[in-house]
Amino acid sequence: MEHHHLRLILLLLFLFLPNTCFSFSFQTPSSNEFSNQSSSSLKQQILELANSPSTVKWMKRIRREIHEHPELAYEEFRTSAVIRRELDLLGVEYKWPVAGTGVVAKIGYGSPPFVALRADMDALPIQEMVDWDHKSKVDGKMHACAHDAHVAMLLGAAKILQEMKDMLQTTVVLIFQPAEERGTGAKDMIQEQVLEDVGAILGLHLGAEYPTGVVASRPGEFLAGCGSFEAKIKGKGGLAGVPQHCFDPVLAASTSVISLQNIVSREADPLDSQVESNSQIQ
Protein backbone atom coordinates (compact mmCIF):
# COMPACT_ATOMS: atom_id res chain seq x y z
CA MET A 1 0.00 0.00 0.00
CA GLU A 2 2.96 2.31 0.51
CA HIS A 3 3.64 2.29 -3.26
CA HIS A 4 0.32 3.75 -4.36
CA HIS A 5 2.25 6.69 -5.85
CA LEU A 6 3.12 4.40 -8.78
CA ARG A 7 -0.54 4.19 -9.71
CA LEU A 8 -0.68 7.98 -9.39
CA ILE A 9 2.08 8.25 -12.01
CA LEU A 10 0.15 6.14 -14.51
CA LEU A 11 -3.04 8.12 -13.89
CA LEU A 12 -1.29 11.41 -14.54
CA LEU A 13 0.37 10.06 -17.65
CA PHE A 14 -3.12 9.32 -18.96
CA LEU A 15 -4.23 12.86 -18.20
CA PHE A 16 -1.35 14.45 -20.07
CA LEU A 17 -1.06 12.06 -23.04
CA PRO A 18 -2.81 12.80 -26.34
CA ASN A 19 -5.06 10.57 -28.47
CA THR A 20 -7.20 9.37 -25.59
CA CYS A 21 -10.97 9.05 -25.60
CA PHE A 22 -11.06 12.54 -24.08
CA SER A 23 -9.39 15.41 -25.87
CA PHE A 24 -6.62 17.43 -24.22
CA SER A 25 -4.38 20.10 -25.67
CA PHE A 26 -1.31 21.87 -24.32
CA GLN A 27 0.61 24.94 -25.31
CA THR A 28 3.39 24.15 -27.77
CA PRO A 29 5.40 26.48 -30.00
CA SER A 30 4.21 25.12 -33.35
CA SER A 31 1.24 22.76 -33.10
CA ASN A 32 -1.78 21.73 -31.05
CA GLU A 33 -0.50 18.15 -31.02
CA PHE A 34 2.44 16.80 -29.09
CA SER A 35 5.57 15.92 -30.96
CA ASN A 36 7.34 12.76 -29.82
CA GLN A 37 9.98 14.90 -28.17
CA SER A 38 7.57 17.07 -26.19
CA SER A 39 5.51 14.03 -25.15
CA SER A 40 8.62 12.29 -23.86
CA SER A 41 9.68 15.43 -22.01
CA LEU A 42 6.25 15.77 -20.42
CA LYS A 43 6.20 12.16 -19.27
CA GLN A 44 9.66 12.57 -17.80
CA GLN A 45 8.57 15.67 -15.90
CA ILE A 46 5.56 13.84 -14.43
CA LEU A 47 7.73 10.88 -13.44
CA GLU A 48 10.29 13.09 -11.78
CA LEU A 49 7.65 14.95 -9.78
CA ALA A 50 5.82 11.78 -8.72
CA ASN A 51 8.96 9.84 -7.81
CA SER A 52 10.76 12.63 -6.00
CA PRO A 53 11.61 11.54 -2.44
CA SER A 54 9.80 14.56 -0.99
CA THR A 55 6.55 13.73 -2.85
CA VAL A 56 6.68 10.06 -1.86
CA LYS A 57 7.38 10.94 1.77
CA TRP A 58 4.58 13.52 1.77
CA MET A 59 2.01 11.07 0.38
CA LYS A 60 3.02 8.38 2.87
CA ARG A 61 2.59 10.83 5.73
CA ILE A 62 -0.89 11.83 4.57
CA ARG A 63 -2.01 8.25 4.09
CA ARG A 64 -0.75 7.22 7.53
CA GLU A 65 -2.35 10.22 9.22
CA ILE A 66 -5.72 9.39 7.69
CA HIS A 67 -5.31 5.70 8.49
CA GLU A 68 -4.72 6.48 12.16
CA HIS A 69 -7.94 8.50 12.38
CA PRO A 70 -10.62 6.68 10.36
CA GLU A 71 -14.10 8.17 10.10
CA LEU A 72 -17.33 6.53 8.94
CA ALA A 73 -19.75 7.84 6.32
CA TYR A 74 -20.70 11.50 6.76
CA GLU A 75 -18.35 11.73 9.75
CA GLU A 76 -15.25 12.58 7.72
CA PHE A 77 -14.69 16.00 9.29
CA ARG A 78 -11.09 15.36 10.34
CA THR A 79 -10.31 13.73 7.00
CA SER A 80 -11.74 16.67 5.06
CA ALA A 81 -9.76 19.02 7.30
CA VAL A 82 -6.56 17.19 6.30
CA ILE A 83 -7.52 17.51 2.64
CA ARG A 84 -8.26 21.22 2.96
CA ARG A 85 -5.06 21.80 4.88
CA GLU A 86 -2.98 20.24 2.13
CA LEU A 87 -4.89 21.99 -0.66
CA ASP A 88 -4.31 25.31 1.12
CA LEU A 89 -0.59 24.58 1.26
CA LEU A 90 -0.61 23.72 -2.44
CA GLY A 91 -2.53 26.88 -3.30
CA VAL A 92 -5.45 24.96 -4.80
CA GLU A 93 -8.90 26.49 -4.54
CA TYR A 94 -11.74 24.28 -3.37
CA LYS A 95 -15.35 24.17 -2.24
CA TRP A 96 -16.36 22.80 1.16
CA PRO A 97 -18.58 21.36 2.47
CA VAL A 98 -20.15 19.37 -0.35
CA ALA A 99 -22.59 16.60 0.55
CA GLY A 100 -21.83 17.25 4.22
CA THR A 101 -18.11 16.53 4.42
CA GLY A 102 -16.92 16.34 0.81
CA VAL A 103 -14.38 18.61 -0.86
CA VAL A 104 -14.28 19.64 -4.53
CA ALA A 105 -11.26 21.43 -6.01
CA LYS A 106 -10.37 22.65 -9.50
CA ILE A 107 -7.01 23.03 -11.22
CA GLY A 108 -6.26 24.38 -14.67
CA TYR A 109 -7.78 26.61 -17.28
CA GLY A 110 -10.20 26.33 -20.12
CA SER A 111 -13.88 25.90 -20.76
CA PRO A 112 -15.97 22.71 -20.42
CA PRO A 113 -16.02 19.80 -20.82
CA PHE A 114 -13.79 19.12 -17.83
CA VAL A 115 -12.18 15.94 -16.52
CA ALA A 116 -12.78 14.85 -12.92
CA LEU A 117 -10.65 12.70 -10.64
CA ARG A 118 -12.45 11.10 -7.70
CA ALA A 119 -11.41 9.54 -4.39
CA ASP A 120 -13.58 8.22 -1.56
CA MET A 121 -12.88 9.18 2.06
CA ASP A 122 -14.83 7.05 4.53
CA ALA A 123 -13.69 4.10 6.63
CA LEU A 124 -15.45 0.93 7.78
CA PRO A 125 -16.82 -0.16 11.20
CA ILE A 126 -14.10 -2.82 11.58
CA GLN A 127 -11.62 -3.33 14.39
CA GLU A 128 -8.02 -3.24 13.15
CA MET A 129 -6.33 -6.33 14.59
CA VAL A 130 -2.86 -5.90 13.05
CA ASP A 131 -0.34 -4.07 15.21
CA TRP A 132 1.88 -1.60 13.35
CA ASP A 133 3.18 1.91 13.88
CA HIS A 134 0.19 3.60 12.23
CA LYS A 135 -2.64 1.38 13.43
CA SER A 136 -6.10 2.92 13.77
CA LYS A 137 -6.44 4.92 16.96
CA VAL A 138 -10.25 4.77 16.85
CA ASP A 139 -11.78 1.69 18.43
CA GLY A 140 -14.02 -0.24 16.06
CA LYS A 141 -13.11 1.76 12.95
CA MET A 142 -10.41 1.32 10.33
CA HIS A 143 -9.54 2.04 6.72
CA ALA A 144 -9.97 -1.53 5.51
CA CYS A 145 -10.86 -0.55 1.93
CA ALA A 146 -7.92 1.70 0.99
CA HIS A 147 -9.79 4.99 1.06
CA ASP A 148 -6.91 6.48 3.03
CA ALA A 149 -4.62 5.65 0.11
CA HIS A 150 -7.15 6.94 -2.41
CA VAL A 151 -7.19 10.34 -0.71
CA ALA A 152 -3.38 10.42 -0.65
CA MET A 153 -3.30 9.52 -4.35
CA LEU A 154 -5.70 12.31 -5.29
CA LEU A 155 -3.76 14.82 -3.24
CA GLY A 156 -0.63 13.60 -5.00
CA ALA A 157 -2.34 14.23 -8.33
CA ALA A 158 -3.33 17.68 -7.09
CA LYS A 159 0.27 18.47 -6.21
CA ILE A 160 1.59 17.50 -9.64
CA LEU A 161 -1.26 19.11 -11.57
CA GLN A 162 -0.82 22.33 -9.60
CA GLU A 163 2.89 22.43 -10.41
CA MET A 164 2.09 21.89 -14.10
CA LYS A 165 -1.14 23.89 -14.33
CA ASP A 166 0.31 26.45 -16.74
CA MET A 167 0.61 23.66 -19.32
CA LEU A 168 -3.05 22.69 -19.04
CA GLN A 169 -5.66 24.11 -21.37
CA THR A 170 -8.48 22.34 -19.59
CA THR A 171 -9.75 22.15 -16.03
CA VAL A 172 -9.37 19.10 -13.80
CA VAL A 173 -11.97 18.69 -11.06
CA LEU A 174 -10.80 16.89 -7.91
CA ILE A 175 -13.64 15.19 -6.03
CA PHE A 176 -13.14 13.93 -2.48
CA GLN A 177 -16.34 11.94 -1.91
CA PRO A 178 -17.84 10.98 1.45
CA ALA A 179 -20.02 7.99 2.30
CA GLU A 180 -18.95 5.57 -0.42
CA GLU A 181 -19.41 2.61 1.90
CA ARG A 182 -23.01 3.60 2.55
CA GLY A 183 -23.68 3.84 -1.17
CA THR A 184 -25.14 7.34 -1.01
CA GLY A 185 -22.21 9.76 -1.12
CA ALA A 186 -21.89 9.84 -4.92
CA LYS A 187 -25.62 10.47 -5.33
CA ASP A 188 -25.48 13.33 -2.84
CA MET A 189 -22.55 14.96 -4.62
CA ILE A 190 -24.23 14.61 -8.02
CA GLN A 191 -27.31 16.32 -6.59
CA GLU A 192 -25.05 19.20 -5.59
CA GLN A 193 -23.96 19.42 -9.25
CA VAL A 194 -20.30 18.56 -8.79
CA LEU A 195 -20.36 16.83 -12.20
CA GLU A 196 -21.75 19.85 -14.00
CA ASP A 197 -19.58 20.49 -17.10
CA VAL A 198 -17.65 17.24 -16.47
CA GLY A 199 -17.25 15.16 -19.62
CA ALA A 200 -15.26 12.29 -18.11
CA ILE A 201 -14.47 11.08 -14.61
CA LEU A 202 -11.71 8.76 -13.47
CA GLY A 203 -11.32 6.85 -10.23
CA LEU A 204 -8.84 4.26 -9.01
CA HIS A 205 -9.05 1.55 -6.36
CA LEU A 206 -6.10 -0.25 -4.86
CA GLY A 207 -6.00 -3.99 -5.51
CA ALA A 208 -3.83 -6.21 -3.35
CA GLU A 209 -4.11 -9.04 -5.89
CA TYR A 210 -1.95 -7.17 -8.41
CA PRO A 211 1.79 -6.45 -8.19
CA THR A 212 2.92 -2.97 -7.20
CA GLY A 213 2.84 -0.57 -10.14
CA VAL A 214 0.29 -2.55 -12.17
CA VAL A 215 -2.93 -0.89 -13.32
CA ALA A 216 -5.76 -3.22 -14.34
CA SER A 217 -8.76 -2.26 -16.42
CA ARG A 218 -11.02 -3.52 -19.20
CA PRO A 219 -13.75 -2.19 -21.52
CA GLY A 220 -17.23 -1.87 -20.03
CA GLU A 221 -18.25 -2.36 -16.43
CA PHE A 222 -15.40 -3.26 -14.10
CA LEU A 223 -16.48 -3.09 -10.46
CA ALA A 224 -19.68 -4.03 -8.66
CA GLY A 225 -22.27 -1.44 -7.69
CA CYS A 226 -24.12 -0.99 -4.42
CA GLY A 227 -27.89 -1.03 -4.16
CA SER A 228 -30.65 -1.94 -1.77
CA PHE A 229 -34.17 -3.30 -1.83
CA GLU A 230 -36.78 -4.19 0.75
CA ALA A 231 -39.01 -7.27 0.72
CA LYS A 232 -41.36 -8.20 3.54
CA ILE A 233 -41.97 -11.90 4.05
CA LYS A 234 -44.93 -12.67 6.27
CA GLY A 235 -45.45 -16.09 7.84
CA LYS A 236 -47.17 -17.89 10.66
CA GLY A 237 -45.19 -19.02 13.66
CA GLY A 238 -45.40 -22.40 15.32
CA LEU A 239 -43.49 -25.22 16.99
CA ALA A 240 -40.39 -26.46 15.23
CA GLY A 241 -41.49 -30.05 15.88
CA VAL A 242 -44.73 -29.61 13.93
CA PRO A 243 -43.75 -27.42 10.95
CA GLN A 244 -46.86 -28.43 9.01
CA HIS A 245 -48.92 -26.10 11.20
CA CYS A 246 -46.92 -22.93 10.38
CA PHE A 247 -45.80 -20.93 7.39
CA ASP A 248 -42.08 -20.66 7.97
CA PRO A 249 -40.79 -17.17 7.02
CA VAL A 250 -37.19 -18.20 7.77
CA LEU A 251 -37.30 -20.88 5.09
CA ALA A 252 -39.00 -18.49 2.67
CA ALA A 253 -36.35 -15.82 3.21
CA SER A 254 -33.53 -18.35 2.82
CA THR A 255 -35.05 -19.70 -0.38
CA SER A 256 -35.36 -16.17 -1.74
CA VAL A 257 -31.67 -15.47 -1.18
CA ILE A 258 -30.68 -18.70 -2.91
CA SER A 259 -33.05 -18.03 -5.81
CA LEU A 260 -31.53 -14.59 -6.36
CA GLN A 261 -28.27 -16.28 -7.30
CA ASN A 262 -30.02 -17.56 -10.41
CA ILE A 263 -29.99 -14.02 -11.77
CA VAL A 264 -26.27 -14.45 -12.40
CA SER A 265 -26.16 -18.17 -13.14
CA ARG A 266 -29.13 -18.18 -15.54
CA GLU A 267 -29.54 -14.63 -16.84
CA ALA A 268 -25.95 -13.57 -17.53
CA ASP A 269 -23.40 -14.80 -20.06
CA PRO A 270 -21.29 -17.44 -18.24
CA LEU A 271 -18.19 -15.91 -19.83
CA ASP A 272 -19.04 -12.49 -18.38
CA SER A 273 -18.06 -12.19 -14.73
CA GLN A 274 -20.88 -10.83 -12.57
CA VAL A 275 -21.79 -10.93 -8.90
CA GLU A 276 -24.98 -10.72 -6.86
CA SER A 277 -24.53 -10.62 -3.10
CA ASN A 278 -27.08 -10.24 -0.32
CA SER A 279 -25.11 -8.75 2.51
CA GLN A 280 -27.77 -8.29 5.20
CA ILE A 281 -31.06 -9.76 6.38
CA GLN A 282 -33.00 -8.33 9.30
mmCIF file with all atom_site columns, N, CA and C in Angstrom, residues 172-198:
data_model
loop_
_atom_site.group_PDB
_atom_site.id
_atom_site.type_symbol
_atom_site.label_atom_id
_atom_site.label_alt_id
_atom_site.label_comp_id
_atom_site.label_asym_id
_atom_site.label_entity_id
_atom_site.label_seq_id
_atom_site.pdbx_PDB_ins_code
_atom_site.Cartn_x
_atom_site.Cartn_y
_atom_site.Cartn_z
_atom_site.occupancy
_atom_site.B_iso_or_equiv
_atom_site.pdbx_formal_charge
_atom_site.auth_seq_id
_atom_site.auth_comp_id
_atom_site.auth_asym_id
_atom_site.auth_atom_id
_atom_site.pdbx_PDB_model_num
ATOM 1  N N  . VAL A 1 172 ? -9.227  20.391 -14.460 1.00 0.00 ? 172 VAL A N  1
ATOM 2  C CA . VAL A 1 172 ? -9.373  19.096 -13.799 1.00 0.00 ? 172 VAL A CA 1
ATOM 3  C C  . VAL A 1 172 ? -10.091 19.317 -12.479 1.00 0.00 ? 172 VAL A C  1
ATOM 4  N N  . VAL A 1 173 ? -11.178 18.593 -12.276 1.00 0.00 ? 173 VAL A N  1
ATOM 5  C CA . VAL A 1 173 ? -11.972 18.688 -11.056 1.00 0.00 ? 173 VAL A CA 1
ATOM 6  C C  . VAL A 1 173 ? -11.559 17.553 -10.127 1.00 0.00 ? 173 VAL A C  1
ATOM 7  N N  . LEU A 1 174 ? -11.225 17.884 -8.897  1.00 0.00 ? 174 LEU A N  1
ATOM 8  C CA . LEU A 1 174 ? -10.799 16.895 -7.906  1.00 0.00 ? 174 LEU A CA 1
ATOM 9  C C  . LEU A 1 174 ? -11.938 16.693 -6.909  1.00 0.00 ? 174 LEU A C  1
ATOM 10 N N  . ILE A 1 175 ? -12.468 15.475 -6.855  1.00 0.00 ? 175 ILE A N  1
ATOM 11 C CA . ILE A 1 175 ? -13.639 15.188 -6.031  1.00 0.00 ? 175 ILE A CA 1
ATOM 12 C C  . ILE A 1 175 ? -13.250 14.260 -4.888  1.00 0.00 ? 175 ILE A C  1
ATOM 13 N N  . PHE A 1 176 ? -13.352 14.747 -3.675  1.00 0.00 ? 176 PHE A N  1
ATOM 14 C CA . PHE A 1 176 ? -13.137 13.931 -2.476  1.00 0.00 ? 176 PHE A CA 1
ATOM 15 C C  . PHE A 1 176 ? -14.525 13.590 -1.928  1.00 0.00 ? 176 PHE A C  1
ATOM 16 N N  . GLN A 1 177 ? -14.947 12.349 -2.142  1.00 0.00 ? 177 GLN A N  1
ATOM 17 C CA . GLN A 1 177 ? -16.337 11.943 -1.907  1.00 0.00 ? 177 GLN A CA 1
ATOM 18 C C  . GLN A 1 177 ? -16.524 11.261 -0.557  1.00 0.00 ? 177 GLN A C  1
ATOM 19 N N  . PRO A 1 178 ? -17.514 11.675 0.202   1.00 0.00 ? 178 PRO A N  1
ATOM 20 C CA . PRO A 1 178 ? -17.840 10.984 1.448   1.00 0.00 ? 178 PRO A CA 1
ATOM 21 C C  . PRO A 1 178 ? -18.766 9.801  1.200   1.00 0.00 ? 178 PRO A C  1
ATOM 22 N N  . ALA A 1 179 ? -18.938 8.986  2.214   1.00 0.00 ? 179 ALA A N  1
ATOM 23 C CA . ALA A 1 179 ? -20.017 7.987  2.304   1.00 0.00 ? 179 ALA A CA 1
ATOM 24 C C  . ALA A 1 179 ? -20.075 7.019  1.126   1.00 0.00 ? 179 ALA A C  1
ATOM 25 N N  . GLU A 1 180 ? -18.922 6.582  0.641   1.00 0.00 ? 180 GLU A N  1
ATOM 26 C CA . GLU A 1 180 ? -18.947 5.569  -0.417  1.00 0.00 ? 180 GLU A CA 1
ATOM 27 C C  . GLU A 1 180 ? -19.441 4.239  0.113   1.00 0.00 ? 180 GLU A C  1
ATOM 28 N N  . GLU A 1 181 ? -19.032 3.904  1.334   1.00 0.00 ? 181 GLU A N  1
ATOM 29 C CA . GLU A 1 181 ? -19.407 2.613  1.898   1.00 0.00 ? 181 GLU A CA 1
ATOM 30 C C  . GLU A 1 181 ? -20.915 2.515  2.159   1.00 0.00 ? 181 GLU A C  1
ATOM 31 N N  . ARG A 1 182 ? -21.567 3.608  2.349   1.00 0.00 ? 182 ARG A N  1
ATOM 32 C CA . ARG A 1 182 ? -23.008 3.604  2.551   1.00 0.00 ? 182 ARG A CA 1
ATOM 33 C C  . ARG A 1 182 ? -23.757 3.580  1.217   1.00 0.00 ? 182 ARG A C  1
ATOM 34 N N  . GLY A 1 183 ? -23.061 3.880  0.143   1.00 0.00 ? 183 GLY A N  1
ATOM 35 C CA . GLY A 1 183 ? -23.679 3.843  -1.167  1.00 0.00 ? 183 GLY A CA 1
ATOM 36 C C  . GLY A 1 183 ? -24.486 5.070  -1.531  1.00 0.00 ? 183 GLY A C  1
ATOM 37 N N  . THR A 1 184 ? -24.341 6.148  -0.775  1.00 0.00 ? 184 THR A N  1
ATOM 38 C CA . THR A 1 184 ? -25.144 7.344  -1.009  1.00 0.00 ? 184 THR A CA 1
ATOM 39 C C  . THR A 1 184 ? -24.318 8.598  -1.277  1.00 0.00 ? 184 THR A C  1
ATOM 40 N N  . GLY A 1 185 ? -23.025 8.555  -0.993  1.00 0.00 ? 185 GLY A N  1
ATOM 41 C CA . GLY A 1 185 ? -22.208 9.755  -1.123  1.00 0.00 ? 185 GLY A CA 1
ATOM 42 C C  . GLY A 1 185 ? -22.130 10.292 -2.537  1.00 0.00 ? 185 GLY A C  1
ATOM 43 N N  . ALA A 1 186 ? -21.978 9.396  -3.526  1.00 0.00 ? 186 ALA A N  1
ATOM 44 C CA . ALA A 1 186 ? -21.893 9.845  -4.918  1.00 0.00 ? 186 ALA A CA 1
ATOM 45 C C  . ALA A 1 186 ? -23.195 10.505 -5.347  1.00 0.00 ? 186 ALA A C  1
ATOM 46 N N  . LYS A 1 187 ? -24.315 9.899  -4.980  1.00 0.00 ? 187 LYS A N  1
ATOM 47 C CA . LYS A 1 187 ? -25.617 10.470 -5.332  1.00 0.00 ? 187 LYS A CA 1
ATOM 48 C C  . LYS A 1 187 ? -25.779 11.855 -4.737  1.00 0.00 ? 187 LYS A C  1
ATOM 49 N N  . ASP A 1 188 ? -25.362 12.022 -3.481  1.00 0.00 ? 188 ASP A N  1
ATOM 50 C CA . ASP A 1 188 ? -25.477 13.331 -2.838  1.00 0.00 ? 188 ASP A CA 1
ATOM 51 C C  . ASP A 1 188 ? -24.628 14.379 -3.536  1.00 0.00 ? 188 ASP A C  1
ATOM 52 N N  . MET A 1 189 ? -23.423 13.993 -3.959  1.00 0.00 ? 189 MET A N  1
ATOM 53 C CA . MET A 1 189 ? -22.553 14.962 -4.623  1.00 0.00 ? 189 MET A CA 1
ATOM 54 C C  . MET A 1 189 ? -23.085 15.315 -6.009  1.00 0.00 ? 189 MET A C  1
ATOM 55 N N  . ILE A 1 190 ? -23.639 14.333 -6.707  1.00 0.00 ? 190 ILE A N  1
ATOM 56 C CA . ILE A 1 190 ? -24.227 14.614 -8.017  1.00 0.00 ? 190 ILE A CA 1
ATOM 57 C C  . ILE A 1 190 ? -25.391 15.587 -7.877  1.00 0.00 ? 190 ILE A C  1
ATOM 58 N N  . GLN A 1 191 ? -26.188 15.412 -6.823  1.00 0.00 ? 191 GLN A N  1
ATOM 59 C CA . GLN A 1 191 ? -27.314 16.321 -6.592  1.00 0.00 ? 191 GLN A CA 1
ATOM 60 C C  . GLN A 1 191 ? -26.843 17.741 -6.315  1.00 0.00 ? 191 GLN A C  1
ATOM 61 N N  . GLU A 1 192 ? -25.615 17.867 -5.813  1.00 0.00 ? 192 GLU A N  1
ATOM 62 C CA . GLU A 1 192 ? -25.053 19.203 -5.593  1.00 0.00 ? 192 GLU A CA 1
ATOM 63 C C  . GLU A 1 192 ? -24.265 19.686 -6.809  1.00 0.00 ? 192 GLU A C  1
ATOM 64 N N  . GLN A 1 193 ? -24.442 19.000 -7.936  1.00 0.00 ? 193 GLN A N  1
ATOM 65 C CA . GLN A 1 193 ? -23.959 19.423 -9.255  1.00 0.00 ? 193 GLN A CA 1
ATOM 66 C C  . GLN A 1 193 ? -22.442 19.466 -9.367  1.00 0.00 ? 193 GLN A C  1
ATOM 67 N N  . VAL A 1 194 ? -21.761 18.573 -8.671  1.00 0.00 ? 194 VAL A N  1
ATOM 68 C CA . VAL A 1 194 ? -20.303 18.564 -8.790  1.00 0.00 ? 194 VAL A CA 1
ATOM 69 C C  . VAL A 1 194 ? -19.846 18.052 -10.150 1.00 0.00 ? 194 VAL A C  1
ATOM 70 N N  . LEU A 1 195 ? -20.721 17.337 -10.872 1.00 0.00 ? 195 LEU A N  1
ATOM 71 C CA . LEU A 1 195 ? -20.360 16.829 -12.200 1.00 0.00 ? 195 LEU A CA 1
ATOM 72 C C  . LEU A 1 195 ? -20.844 17.739 -13.325 1.00 0.00 ? 195 LEU A C  1
ATOM 73 N N  . GLU A 1 196 ? -21.344 18.897 -12.972 1.00 0.00 ? 196 GLU A N  1
ATOM 74 C CA . GLU A 1 196 ? -21.747 19.846 -14.000 1.00 0.00 ? 196 GLU A CA 1
ATOM 75 C C  . GLU A 1 196 ? -20.536 20.238 -14.837 1.00 0.00 ? 196 GLU A C  1
ATOM 76 N N  . ASP A 1 197 ? -20.652 20.161 -16.140 1.00 0.00 ? 197 ASP A N  1
ATOM 77 C CA . ASP A 1 197 ? -19.585 20.486 -17.100 1.00 0.00 ? 197 ASP A CA 1
ATOM 78 C C  . ASP A 1 197 ? -18.482 19.434 -17.132 1.00 0.00 ? 197 ASP A C  1
ATOM 79 N N  . VAL A 1 198 ? -18.653 18.310 -16.452 1.00 0.00 ? 198 VAL A N  1
ATOM 80 C CA . VAL A 1 198 ? -17.655 17.239 -16.469 1.00 0.00 ? 198 VAL A CA 1
ATOM 81 C C  . VAL A 1 198 ? -17.990 16.260 -17.591 1.00 0.00 ? 198 VAL A C  1
#
